[in-house]
Amino acid sequence: MADLLRTGLYDLHLRLGAKMVPFAGYEMPVQYPMGVLKEHLHTRAAAGLFDVSHMGQVILRAASGRAVDAALALEALVPVDLAGLAEGRQRYAMFTNAAGGILDDLMVANRGDHLFVVVNAACKGADIAHLRAHLALEVAEITDRALLALQGPAAEAALARLVPGVVAMRFMDVAVFGWGGAELWVSRSGYTGEDGFEVSVPDAQAVAFAEALLAMPEVAPIGLGARDSLRLEAGLCLYGHDIDTTTSPVEASLSWAIQKARRAGGVRAGGFPGAARILRELAEGPTRRRVGLLPEGRAPMREGVEIYAASEGGAPIGVISSGGFGPSINAPMAMACLPAGLAEGTTVYGDVRGKRLPARIAPLPFQPTTFKR
Amino acid sequence: MKYTEDHEWLRIEGDLVVVGITEHAAEALGDVVFVELPEPGTQVARGDEVCVIESVKAASDILAPVDGEIVAVNEALGDTPGLVNEDPLGKAWFFKMKLADLTVLDGFMDEAAYKDLIG
């Protein structure tokens, strides 16, 4: 796997018996000897440790030294109320383009004198260039820190053995703690639908920190395979699949991430790329939207499967953007962008190997979330 | 037991051939979550796609190893596809075939040759 980057935990992954695959320019663990299914179930039952160091970590600073000024500047690129984001809190956002599509999705945290942003690995180069091209902010990519996610019902108890202060955090809080001489940047968030944390740790202490967690009986290493089935059960989007430059946030059923302040009549309405389309879709409704699909029977409907309104004839009404088997719901599951008029409970048909199989439009998430609000 | 280059095993049972996939194949597929079986009575030709296996990772086909008739399928795999990972050489047989001439099996690999193939 020449030319692929490695995270600081690469050797640890090999020691743990990981199967490594290329992902977004990195050599990453897709699974460990436990296997995708058991890793998934372990995360929902106890705690899973994920290496997400391939993701981009970026600090944005305004000349004033105030996070709110960086937030106001960043609002020019996202349809999200960031000026209203309190210190010590984090929010989900997306970079939009002039056509109202999505360039990437990201997490933004207010850390008092700056914003801390986490972006997708595959997009991070373009995102940083985008930030630098459009904002009069200091844009500093953090390249000397690993990013680990600890997810699941036992995540709090496990992490608290190393960092007792995390028990006071609520969902989407961010805080800084010391551990073994390292400064940990902790957020109570994740990509599994479970309670859990993401922890930015200096490269020098990253392996020791991961090993300290993995030494605990409830913590197991989890690869990208289970990360994908966990996020899909939780109804979360994967950039480049469920959302891309052609889907607007409204079509993607992400309107909840667009707060009142940025909507028509809000105190800072519009003022982001693609505002005309996005505000119109908020007012009038989109023509299509991302929905959950529960196939009847056991056959998974995977990405690329065409969806039809009827069991015979007609043109496709959409395509599955993510699909697979949900180990916790013990059933196949999928997401697709479909005509907005179709109500929950409607049966549509996926073309699987030339046969149209029924699937029901279902609410998301498939698996109830367990965030500690 | 005989083996194909598609990582299937073939076991003679009276005048029938029982077909399954090897441990190596099951391991490579990952956790199997769905198996689609053919209808008993189907006539198949060597290389026909007769079963679909879906794992947590991807879909794969099982090909008919020889010409013949599918005379029985392992219905247990419909309800318990995980048997393919638990017991690929035993409980997770896929189908039984009736062949015009069992000597065609002589052309397949024995265990030693298959082990050489998978290294």
Tab-separated table of C-alpha atoms in Angstrom:
chain	number	residue	atom	x	y	z
A	1	MET	CA	0.000	0.000	0.000
A	2	ALA	CA	2.480	2.539	-1.245
A	3	ASP	CA	1.867	6.262	-0.875
A	4	LEU	CA	-0.705	5.749	1.852
A	5	LEU	CA	-0.390	7.750	5.044
A	6	ARG	CA	-0.356	6.086	8.446
A	7	THR	CA	-1.702	7.351	11.735
A	8	GLY	CA	0.372	7.329	14.905
A	9	LEU	CA	-1.458	4.168	15.971
A	10	TYR	CA	-0.487	2.148	12.884
A	11	ASP	CA	1.893	-0.200	14.721
A	12	LEU	CA	-0.654	-0.675	17.500
A	13	HIS	CA	-3.291	-1.673	14.918
A	14	LEU	CA	-0.929	-4.308	13.521
A	15	ARG	CA	-0.142	-5.597	17.032
A	16	LEU	CA	-3.887	-5.892	17.642
A	17	GLY	CA	-4.226	-8.015	14.492
A	18	ALA	CA	-6.105	-5.449	12.411
A	19	LYS	CA	-6.840	-5.961	8.745
A	20	MET	CA	-5.642	-2.725	7.141
A	21	VAL	CA	-7.280	-1.160	4.076
A	22	PRO	CA	-6.796	2.071	2.130
A	23	PHE	CA	-9.267	4.734	3.210
A	24	ALA	CA	-9.172	8.435	2.273
A	25	GLY	CA	-5.441	8.218	1.571
A	26	TYR	CA	-4.651	6.408	4.820
A	27	GLU	CA	-3.958	2.824	5.711
A	28	MET	CA	-6.671	2.189	8.301
A	29	PRO	CA	-8.005	-0.786	10.282
A	30	VAL	CA	-11.252	-2.072	8.739
A	31	GLN	CA	-11.616	-4.762	11.396
A	32	TYR	CA	-9.762	-6.567	14.160
A	33	PRO	CA	-9.857	-10.314	14.860
A	34	MET	CA	-13.235	-9.904	16.647
A	35	GLY	CA	-14.853	-9.136	13.263
A	36	VAL	CA	-17.257	-6.418	12.137
A	37	LEU	CA	-20.439	-7.928	13.601
A	38	LYS	CA	-19.062	-8.530	17.100
A	39	GLU	CA	-17.199	-5.196	17.100
A	40	HIS	CA	-20.480	-3.466	16.330
A	41	LEU	CA	-22.363	-5.306	19.085
A	42	HIS	CA	-19.505	-4.785	21.545
A	43	THR	CA	-19.668	-1.020	21.002
A	44	ARG	CA	-23.409	-0.990	21.755
A	45	ALA	CA	-22.963	-3.259	24.802
A	46	ALA	CA	-19.734	-1.895	26.341
A	47	ALA	CA	-17.191	0.458	24.749
A	48	GLY	CA	-15.377	0.617	21.428
A	49	LEU	CA	-12.157	2.498	20.708
A	50	PHE	CA	-11.783	3.925	17.201
A	51	ASP	CA	-8.713	5.527	15.621
A	52	VAL	CA	-10.049	8.516	13.702
A	53	SER	CA	-6.709	10.303	13.454
A	54	HIS	CA	-7.115	10.499	9.680
A	55	MET	CA	-9.755	13.182	10.184
A	56	GLY	CA	-8.699	16.811	9.934
A	57	GLN	CA	-8.263	18.840	13.117
A	58	VAL	CA	-8.180	22.580	12.507
A	59	ILE	CA	-7.984	25.622	14.766
A	60	LEU	CA	-9.538	28.908	13.612
A	61	ARG	CA	-8.493	32.139	15.324
A	62	ALA	CA	-9.676	35.696	14.803
A	63	ALA	CA	-7.260	38.609	15.181
A	64	SER	CA	-9.338	39.771	18.165
A	65	GLY	CA	-8.545	36.570	20.037
A	66	ARG	CA	-12.250	35.939	20.603
A	67	ALA	CA	-13.958	32.739	19.456
A	68	VAL	CA	-17.157	34.628	18.660
A	69	ASP	CA	-15.365	36.636	15.979
A	70	ALA	CA	-14.021	33.462	14.398
A	71	ALA	CA	-17.563	32.058	14.644
A	72	LEU	CA	-19.102	35.070	12.902
A	73	ALA	CA	-16.518	34.786	10.131
A	74	LEU	CA	-17.089	31.022	9.689
A	75	GLU	CA	-20.833	31.646	9.412
A	76	ALA	CA	-20.109	32.953	5.886
A	77	LEU	CA	-19.396	29.348	4.846
A	78	VAL	CA	-21.998	27.365	6.839
A	79	PRO	CA	-25.776	27.739	7.359
A	80	VAL	CA	-25.339	27.236	11.100
A	81	ASP	CA	-25.662	29.590	14.092
A	82	LEU	CA	-22.078	29.588	15.349
A	83	ALA	CA	-22.107	32.996	17.024
A	84	GLY	CA	-24.728	31.512	19.323
A	85	LEU	CA	-22.501	28.575	20.223
A	86	ALA	CA	-21.481	28.941	23.864
A	87	GLU	CA	-17.939	28.439	25.070
A	88	GLY	CA	-17.352	24.775	25.843
A	89	ARG	CA	-20.004	23.609	23.383
A	90	GLN	CA	-19.844	21.916	19.988
A	91	ARG	CA	-22.207	21.918	17.027
A	92	TYR	CA	-22.652	19.998	13.762
A	93	ALA	CA	-22.265	22.055	10.579
A	94	MET	CA	-21.718	21.717	6.849
A	95	PHE	CA	-19.823	23.759	4.272
A	96	THR	CA	-22.220	24.610	1.455
A	97	ASN	CA	-21.459	25.630	-2.129
A	98	ALA	CA	-23.070	28.375	-4.220
A	99	ALA	CA	-25.606	25.878	-5.569
A	100	GLY	CA	-26.670	24.937	-2.038
A	101	GLY	CA	-24.906	21.545	-2.127
A	102	ILE	CA	-22.658	20.230	0.624
A	103	LEU	CA	-18.852	20.405	0.334
A	104	ASP	CA	-18.261	18.585	3.633
A	105	ASP	CA	-19.791	18.155	7.059
A	106	LEU	CA	-17.895	19.064	10.195
A	107	MET	CA	-17.968	19.589	13.943
A	108	VAL	CA	-17.262	23.062	15.346
A	109	ALA	CA	-16.355	23.680	18.999
A	110	ASN	CA	-16.095	27.002	20.799
A	111	ARG	CA	-12.977	26.880	22.965
A	112	GLY	CA	-13.083	30.435	24.290
A	113	ASP	CA	-10.331	32.122	22.314
A	114	HIS	CA	-10.664	30.011	19.149
A	115	LEU	CA	-12.791	27.471	17.289
A	116	PHE	CA	-11.724	23.834	17.026
A	117	VAL	CA	-13.033	22.153	13.896
A	118	VAL	CA	-12.995	18.476	12.887
A	119	VAL	CA	-13.508	17.660	9.201
A	120	ASN	CA	-13.578	14.495	7.085
A	121	ALA	CA	-10.281	12.918	6.071
A	122	ALA	CA	-11.093	12.800	2.363
A	123	CYS	CA	-12.043	16.492	2.303
A	124	LYS	CA	-9.544	18.027	4.694
A	125	GLY	CA	-7.148	19.447	2.103
A	126	ALA	CA	-9.981	21.073	0.183
A	127	ASP	CA	-11.652	22.280	3.381
A	128	ILE	CA	-8.514	23.987	4.643
A	129	ALA	CA	-7.957	25.637	1.258
A	130	HIS	CA	-11.611	26.741	1.290
A	131	LEU	CA	-11.236	28.257	4.774
A	132	ARG	CA	-8.028	30.061	3.811
A	133	ALA	CA	-9.487	31.363	0.543
A	134	HIS	CA	-12.616	32.839	2.083
A	135	LEU	CA	-11.912	33.795	5.681
A	136	ALA	CA	-9.627	36.412	7.221
A	137	LEU	CA	-8.799	34.019	10.040
A	138	GLU	CA	-5.714	32.174	11.132
A	139	VAL	CA	-6.318	28.615	9.883
A	140	ALA	CA	-3.982	26.159	11.615
A	141	GLU	CA	-4.138	22.463	10.755
A	142	ILE	CA	-3.196	20.337	13.747
A	143	THR	CA	-0.838	17.624	12.517
A	144	ASP	CA	0.766	16.483	15.774
A	145	ARG	CA	-2.298	15.008	17.454
A	146	ALA	CA	-4.148	11.731	17.157
A	147	LEU	CA	-7.933	11.619	17.377
A	148	LEU	CA	-9.552	8.707	19.191
A	149	ALA	CA	-13.236	7.978	19.697
A	150	LEU	CA	-14.458	5.971	22.678
A	151	GLN	CA	-18.099	5.044	22.188
A	152	GLY	CA	-20.701	2.987	23.996
A	153	PRO	CA	-22.524	2.697	27.321
A	154	ALA	CA	-19.290	1.920	29.207
A	155	ALA	CA	-17.321	4.754	27.584
A	156	GLU	CA	-17.890	7.185	30.439
A	157	ALA	CA	-16.805	4.754	33.155
A	158	ALA	CA	-13.738	3.712	31.161
A	159	LEU	CA	-12.549	7.200	30.271
A	160	ALA	CA	-13.293	8.467	33.792
A	161	ARG	CA	-10.666	6.085	35.196
A	162	LEU	CA	-8.079	8.127	33.308
A	163	VAL	CA	-9.843	11.499	33.305
A	164	PRO	CA	-12.395	11.733	36.155
A	165	GLY	CA	-13.659	15.126	34.998
A	166	VAL	CA	-15.417	13.730	31.920
A	167	VAL	CA	-18.371	12.512	33.988
A	168	ALA	CA	-19.565	16.122	34.322
A	169	MET	CA	-19.723	16.588	30.526
A	170	ARG	CA	-23.016	16.515	28.637
A	171	PHE	CA	-23.596	15.561	24.994
A	172	MET	CA	-21.761	18.044	22.727
A	173	ASP	CA	-19.702	19.591	25.547
A	174	VAL	CA	-15.991	20.117	24.941
A	175	ALA	CA	-13.316	20.427	27.632
A	176	VAL	CA	-9.563	20.165	28.167
A	177	PHE	CA	-8.057	17.710	30.670
A	178	GLY	CA	-4.562	16.643	31.624
A	179	TRP	CA	-3.432	13.035	31.428
A	180	GLY	CA	0.133	11.728	31.815
A	181	GLY	CA	1.560	15.134	31.022
A	182	ALA	CA	-0.570	15.416	27.881
A	183	GLU	CA	-3.334	17.887	27.207
A	184	LEU	CA	-6.458	16.047	26.049
A	185	TRP	CA	-9.081	17.897	24.024
A	186	VAL	CA	-12.262	15.991	24.814
A	187	SER	CA	-15.728	16.269	23.299
A	188	ARG	CA	-18.745	14.244	24.362
A	189	SER	CA	-19.867	13.231	20.890
A	190	GLY	CA	-19.306	10.613	18.253
A	191	TYR	CA	-20.542	8.830	15.173
A	192	THR	CA	-22.281	5.745	16.547
A	193	GLY	CA	-25.500	7.005	18.162
A	194	GLU	CA	-24.070	5.944	21.525
A	195	ASP	CA	-22.944	8.088	24.399
A	196	GLY	CA	-19.206	8.559	24.078
A	197	PHE	CA	-16.247	10.820	23.565
A	198	GLU	CA	-13.786	11.972	20.970
A	199	VAL	CA	-10.354	12.724	22.349
A	200	SER	CA	-7.576	14.651	20.624
A	201	VAL	CA	-4.303	13.510	22.175
A	202	PRO	CA	-0.730	14.547	21.307
A	203	ASP	CA	1.016	11.984	19.054
A	204	ALA	CA	3.678	11.438	21.708
A	205	GLN	CA	1.124	10.077	24.199
A	206	ALA	CA	-1.426	8.634	21.768
A	207	VAL	CA	-0.303	5.003	21.881
A	208	ALA	CA	-0.012	4.994	25.686
A	209	PHE	CA	-3.448	6.572	25.970
A	210	ALA	CA	-5.008	4.034	23.594
A	211	GLU	CA	-3.274	1.155	25.396
A	212	ALA	CA	-4.489	2.424	28.782
A	213	LEU	CA	-8.061	2.296	27.481
A	214	LEU	CA	-7.630	-1.051	25.705
A	215	ALA	CA	-6.302	-2.580	28.941
A	216	MET	CA	-9.775	-2.129	30.445
A	217	PRO	CA	-12.042	-5.176	30.080
A	218	GLU	CA	-14.954	-3.215	28.597
A	219	VAL	CA	-12.899	-1.554	25.842
A	220	ALA	CA	-12.194	-3.240	22.492
A	221	PRO	CA	-10.622	-1.796	19.334
A	222	ILE	CA	-13.173	-1.205	16.567
A	223	GLY	CA	-12.475	-0.829	12.854
A	224	LEU	CA	-14.005	1.155	10.019
A	225	GLY	CA	-16.380	-1.687	9.117
A	226	ALA	CA	-18.304	-1.471	12.386
A	227	ARG	CA	-17.939	2.312	12.402
A	228	ASP	CA	-19.982	2.326	9.200
A	229	SER	CA	-22.729	-0.037	10.408
A	230	LEU	CA	-22.958	1.844	13.727
A	231	ARG	CA	-23.372	5.237	12.060
A	232	LEU	CA	-25.904	3.888	9.581
A	233	GLU	CA	-28.045	2.389	12.373
A	234	ALA	CA	-27.816	5.819	14.025
A	235	GLY	CA	-29.071	7.438	10.793
A	236	LEU	CA	-25.927	9.556	10.397
A	237	CYS	CA	-24.685	10.737	7.000
A	238	LEU	CA	-21.431	9.667	5.397
A	239	TYR	CA	-19.972	12.412	3.234
A	240	GLY	CA	-19.529	11.415	-0.417
A	241	HIS	CA	-22.320	8.860	-0.078
A	242	ASP	CA	-25.451	10.245	1.627
A	243	ILE	CA	-24.463	13.871	1.146
A	244	ASP	CA	-22.350	15.529	-1.541
A	245	THR	CA	-22.137	18.642	-3.681
A	246	THR	CA	-25.537	17.890	-5.253
A	247	THR	CA	-27.560	17.391	-2.046
A	248	SER	CA	-28.659	20.391	-0.052
A	249	PRO	CA	-28.835	20.223	3.757
A	250	VAL	CA	-32.637	20.363	3.517
A	251	GLU	CA	-32.770	17.457	1.058
A	252	ALA	CA	-30.377	15.580	3.323
A	253	SER	CA	-32.874	15.921	6.226
A	254	LEU	CA	-30.309	18.065	8.064
A	255	SER	CA	-32.585	21.086	8.495
A	256	TRP	CA	-32.318	20.566	12.282
A	257	ALA	CA	-28.715	21.780	11.974
A	258	ILE	CA	-29.864	25.136	10.539
A	259	GLN	CA	-30.851	27.203	13.567
A	260	LYS	CA	-33.446	29.981	13.589
A	261	ALA	CA	-30.795	32.741	13.483
A	262	ARG	CA	-29.752	31.720	9.958
A	263	ARG	CA	-33.256	31.131	8.564
A	264	ALA	CA	-35.559	33.696	6.933
A	265	GLY	CA	-36.505	36.241	9.579
A	266	GLY	CA	-33.564	35.255	11.792
A	267	VAL	CA	-31.072	37.753	13.230
A	268	ARG	CA	-28.380	36.651	10.759
A	269	ALA	CA	-30.577	35.122	8.058
A	270	GLY	CA	-28.806	33.795	4.972
A	271	GLY	CA	-25.305	34.994	4.256
A	272	PHE	CA	-23.932	31.521	3.450
A	273	PRO	CA	-23.220	29.943	0.061
A	274	GLY	CA	-26.370	28.606	-1.593
A	275	ALA	CA	-28.657	30.524	0.777
A	276	ALA	CA	-31.224	31.212	-1.955
A	277	ARG	CA	-31.867	27.516	-2.581
A	278	ILE	CA	-31.554	26.419	1.033
A	279	LEU	CA	-33.892	29.111	2.418
A	280	ARG	CA	-36.391	28.394	-0.368
A	281	GLU	CA	-36.338	24.682	0.413
A	282	LEU	CA	-36.810	25.429	4.113
A	283	ALA	CA	-39.879	27.528	3.273
A	284	GLU	CA	-41.425	25.425	0.508
A	285	GLY	CA	-40.054	21.987	1.246
A	286	PRO	CA	-37.494	20.133	-0.871
A	287	THR	CA	-38.471	18.051	-3.894
A	288	ARG	CA	-36.581	15.059	-2.508
A	289	ARG	CA	-35.251	14.143	0.881
A	290	ARG	CA	-33.064	11.578	2.613
A	291	VAL	CA	-35.107	8.828	4.270
A	292	GLY	CA	-34.513	5.540	6.013
A	293	LEU	CA	-35.457	2.285	4.302
A	294	LEU	CA	-36.101	-1.046	6.005
A	295	PRO	CA	-36.025	-3.823	3.400
A	296	GLU	CA	-38.503	-6.634	4.034
A	297	GLY	CA	-36.790	-9.991	4.419
A	298	ARG	CA	-33.081	-10.411	5.096
A	299	ALA	CA	-31.421	-9.369	1.826
A	300	PRO	CA	-29.381	-6.176	2.273
A	301	MET	CA	-29.874	-3.345	-0.236
A	302	ARG	CA	-26.503	-1.727	-0.714
A	303	GLU	CA	-25.271	1.597	-2.059
A	304	GLY	CA	-26.198	2.010	-5.724
A	305	VAL	CA	-29.395	-0.078	-5.602
A	306	GLU	CA	-32.083	1.723	-7.615
A	307	ILE	CA	-35.410	2.399	-5.927
A	308	TYR	CA	-38.761	2.185	-7.752
A	309	ALA	CA	-42.256	3.253	-6.716
A	310	ALA	CA	-43.847	0.037	-7.977
A	311	SER	CA	-42.955	-3.639	-8.189
A	312	GLU	CA	-42.971	-3.434	-11.998
A	313	GLY	CA	-42.325	-0.743	-14.602
A	314	GLY	CA	-41.594	2.933	-14.203
A	315	ALA	CA	-38.314	4.793	-13.877
A	316	PRO	CA	-36.176	4.768	-10.718
A	317	ILE	CA	-37.220	7.351	-8.101
A	318	GLY	CA	-33.894	7.304	-6.273
A	319	VAL	CA	-30.761	5.351	-5.437
A	320	ILE	CA	-29.568	3.918	-2.139
A	321	SER	CA	-26.732	6.063	-0.782
A	322	SER	CA	-25.781	3.779	2.137
A	323	GLY	CA	-27.037	0.307	2.842
A	324	GLY	CA	-26.108	-2.833	4.657
A	325	PHE	CA	-26.989	-5.028	7.573
A	326	GLY	CA	-27.654	-3.606	11.026
A	327	PRO	CA	-26.290	-6.003	13.646
A	328	SER	CA	-28.180	-4.357	16.538
A	329	ILE	CA	-31.511	-4.142	14.738
A	330	ASN	CA	-30.712	-7.573	13.270
A	331	ALA	CA	-32.087	-6.551	9.893
A	332	PRO	CA	-31.018	-4.905	6.666
A	333	MET	CA	-31.187	-1.096	6.564
A	334	ALA	CA	-30.509	1.649	4.029
A	335	MET	CA	-30.835	5.345	3.297
A	336	ALA	CA	-31.834	6.995	0.023
A	337	CYS	CA	-32.848	10.389	-1.290
A	338	LEU	CA	-36.452	9.919	-2.509
A	339	PRO	CA	-39.285	12.193	-3.711
A	340	ALA	CA	-40.401	14.261	-0.729
A	341	GLY	CA	-44.081	13.321	-1.032
A	342	LEU	CA	-43.518	9.731	0.085
A	343	ALA	CA	-44.710	9.275	3.667
A	344	GLU	CA	-43.160	7.061	6.311
A	345	GLY	CA	-44.547	3.557	5.995
A	346	THR	CA	-44.783	3.729	2.187
A	347	THR	CA	-43.508	0.617	0.444
A	348	VAL	CA	-40.987	1.151	-2.344
A	349	TYR	CA	-38.947	-1.434	-4.260
A	350	GLY	CA	-35.190	-1.881	-4.531
A	351	ASP	CA	-33.740	-3.638	-7.575
A	352	VAL	CA	-31.484	-6.301	-6.060
A	353	ARG	CA	-29.814	-8.484	-8.688
A	354	GLY	CA	-32.678	-7.905	-11.107
A	355	LYS	CA	-35.481	-8.566	-8.607
A	356	ARG	CA	-37.577	-5.773	-7.122
A	357	LEU	CA	-37.727	-6.367	-3.392
A	358	PRO	CA	-39.995	-4.332	-1.086
A	359	ALA	CA	-38.676	-1.887	1.486
A	360	ARG	CA	-40.580	0.394	3.828
A	361	ILE	CA	-39.768	4.080	4.370
A	362	ALA	CA	-38.829	4.216	8.035
A	363	PRO	CA	-37.954	6.909	10.556
A	364	LEU	CA	-34.301	7.569	11.380
A	365	PRO	CA	-32.416	6.577	13.432
A	366	PHE	CA	-33.002	2.835	13.088
A	367	GLN	CA	-31.408	2.290	16.495
A	368	PRO	CA	-32.416	4.685	19.324
A	369	THR	CA	-29.594	7.005	20.361
A	370	THR	CA	-28.328	7.047	23.952
A	371	PHE	CA	-26.715	10.484	24.180
A	372	LYS	CA	-26.250	11.906	27.671
A	373	ARG	CA	-28.076	15.200	27.301
B	1	MET	CA	-13.241	-33.917	0.005
B	2	LYS	CA	-12.444	-31.988	-3.180
B	3	TYR	CA	-11.878	-28.249	-3.583
B	4	THR	CA	-12.479	-25.712	-6.374
B	5	GLU	CA	-10.481	-22.623	-7.264
B	6	ASP	CA	-13.565	-20.642	-6.152
B	7	HIS	CA	-12.980	-21.862	-2.575
B	8	GLU	CA	-15.848	-24.316	-2.540
B	9	TRP	CA	-15.613	-27.795	-1.073
B	10	LEU	CA	-17.289	-30.831	-2.618
B	11	ARG	CA	-18.108	-33.931	-0.589
B	12	ILE	CA	-19.487	-37.122	-2.094
B	13	GLU	CA	-22.498	-38.463	-0.236
B	14	GLY	CA	-23.793	-41.615	-1.937
B	15	ASP	CA	-24.644	-40.559	-5.483
B	16	LEU	CA	-24.859	-36.864	-4.532
B	17	VAL	CA	-22.291	-34.096	-4.143
B	18	VAL	CA	-22.616	-31.736	-1.191
B	19	VAL	CA	-21.271	-28.198	-1.791
B	20	GLY	CA	-20.102	-25.604	0.720
B	21	ILE	CA	-17.428	-22.942	1.073
B	22	THR	CA	-14.054	-23.347	2.740
B	23	GLU	CA	-12.972	-21.856	6.068
B	24	HIS	CA	-10.612	-19.636	4.098
B	25	ALA	CA	-13.536	-18.274	2.048
B	26	ALA	CA	-15.762	-17.801	5.117
B	27	GLU	CA	-12.977	-15.925	6.882
B	28	ALA	CA	-12.413	-13.676	3.864
B	29	LEU	CA	-16.134	-12.928	3.488
B	30	GLY	CA	-16.573	-11.858	7.086
B	31	ASP	CA	-19.772	-12.245	9.071
B	32	VAL	CA	-22.458	-13.659	6.776
B	33	VAL	CA	-25.869	-12.043	7.264
B	34	PHE	CA	-27.933	-13.377	4.336
B	35	VAL	CA	-27.916	-16.405	2.067
B	36	GLU	CA	-30.120	-16.789	-1.001
B	37	LEU	CA	-30.520	-20.413	-2.013
B	38	PRO	CA	-31.636	-21.923	-5.344
B	39	GLU	CA	-34.846	-23.898	-5.829
B	40	PRO	CA	-34.426	-27.655	-5.527
B	41	GLY	CA	-34.968	-29.227	-8.929
B	42	THR	CA	-33.001	-26.536	-10.772
B	43	GLN	CA	-30.719	-27.750	-13.533
B	44	VAL	CA	-27.440	-25.864	-13.452
B	45	ALA	CA	-24.334	-25.683	-15.576
B	46	ARG	CA	-20.802	-25.316	-14.276
B	47	GLY	CA	-20.129	-21.633	-13.503
B	48	ASP	CA	-23.796	-20.651	-13.033
B	49	GLU	CA	-24.428	-18.345	-10.081
B	50	VAL	CA	-26.572	-20.502	-7.822
B	51	CYS	CA	-26.398	-18.824	-4.386
B	52	VAL	CA	-25.832	-15.296	-3.136
B	53	ILE	CA	-23.997	-14.742	0.127
B	54	GLU	CA	-24.159	-11.324	1.744
B	55	SER	CA	-21.703	-10.551	4.502
B	56	VAL	CA	-21.424	-7.375	6.543
B	57	LYS	CA	-18.961	-6.266	3.866
B	58	ALA	CA	-20.289	-7.294	0.457
B	59	ALA	CA	-22.274	-9.694	-1.689
B	60	SER	CA	-20.650	-12.745	-3.308
B	61	ASP	CA	-21.873	-15.585	-5.473
B	62	ILE	CA	-21.512	-19.308	-5.165
B	63	LEU	CA	-21.022	-20.884	-8.565
B	64	ALA	CA	-22.153	-24.320	-9.596
B	65	PRO	CA	-18.931	-26.365	-9.554
B	66	VAL	CA	-20.197	-28.878	-12.126
B	67	ASP	CA	-23.191	-29.527	-14.384
B	68	GLY	CA	-26.093	-31.211	-12.645
B	69	GLU	CA	-29.349	-30.867	-10.758
B	70	ILE	CA	-29.795	-29.147	-7.387
B	71	VAL	CA	-31.708	-31.737	-5.383
B	72	ALA	CA	-31.584	-30.219	-1.875
B	73	VAL	CA	-30.698	-26.912	-0.236
B	74	ASN	CA	-29.791	-26.132	3.372
B	75	GLU	CA	-32.818	-24.157	4.551
B	76	ALA	CA	-31.141	-23.564	7.939
B	77	LEU	CA	-28.914	-20.957	6.269
B	78	GLY	CA	-31.961	-18.781	5.561
B	79	ASP	CA	-32.665	-18.365	9.272
B	80	THR	CA	-29.102	-18.705	10.549
B	81	PRO	CA	-26.693	-17.351	7.948
B	82	GLY	CA	-24.033	-17.063	10.678
B	83	LEU	CA	-23.570	-20.853	10.416
B	84	VAL	CA	-21.349	-20.111	7.416
B	85	ASN	CA	-18.805	-18.539	9.788
B	86	GLU	CA	-19.363	-20.956	12.669
B	87	ASP	CA	-19.174	-24.248	10.837
B	88	PRO	CA	-18.361	-23.749	7.145
B	89	LEU	CA	-17.276	-27.353	6.582
B	90	GLY	CA	-20.181	-28.929	8.453
B	91	LYS	CA	-23.571	-27.425	9.269
B	92	ALA	CA	-23.207	-24.700	6.628
B	93	TRP	CA	-23.419	-26.866	3.509
B	94	PHE	CA	-25.269	-24.930	0.792
B	95	PHE	CA	-26.785	-27.467	-1.600
B	96	LYS	CA	-26.640	-31.047	-2.834
B	97	MET	CA	-26.310	-31.869	-6.518
B	98	LYS	CA	-27.019	-34.943	-8.585
B	99	LEU	CA	-24.431	-35.502	-11.302
B	100	ALA	CA	-24.638	-37.609	-14.433
B	101	ASP	CA	-21.126	-38.828	-13.752
B	102	LEU	CA	-19.321	-38.519	-10.427
B	103	THR	CA	-15.929	-39.067	-12.044
B	104	VAL	CA	-15.881	-35.381	-13.098
B	105	LEU	CA	-14.927	-34.703	-9.480
B	106	ASP	CA	-11.561	-36.347	-10.069
B	107	GLY	CA	-10.449	-33.170	-11.818
B	108	PHE	CA	-10.700	-31.046	-8.663
B	109	MET	CA	-8.005	-30.313	-6.088
B	110	ASP	CA	-7.479	-32.474	-3.052
B	111	GLU	CA	-6.857	-30.895	0.343
B	112	ALA	CA	-3.085	-30.672	-0.091
B	113	ALA	CA	-3.418	-28.934	-3.462
B	114	TYR	CA	-6.011	-26.515	-2.062
B	115	LYS	CA	-3.781	-25.675	0.881
B	116	ASP	CA	-0.995	-24.886	-1.582
B	117	LEU	CA	-3.395	-22.592	-3.467
B	118	ILE	CA	-4.319	-20.520	-0.426
B	119	GLY	CA	-0.760	-20.522	0.862
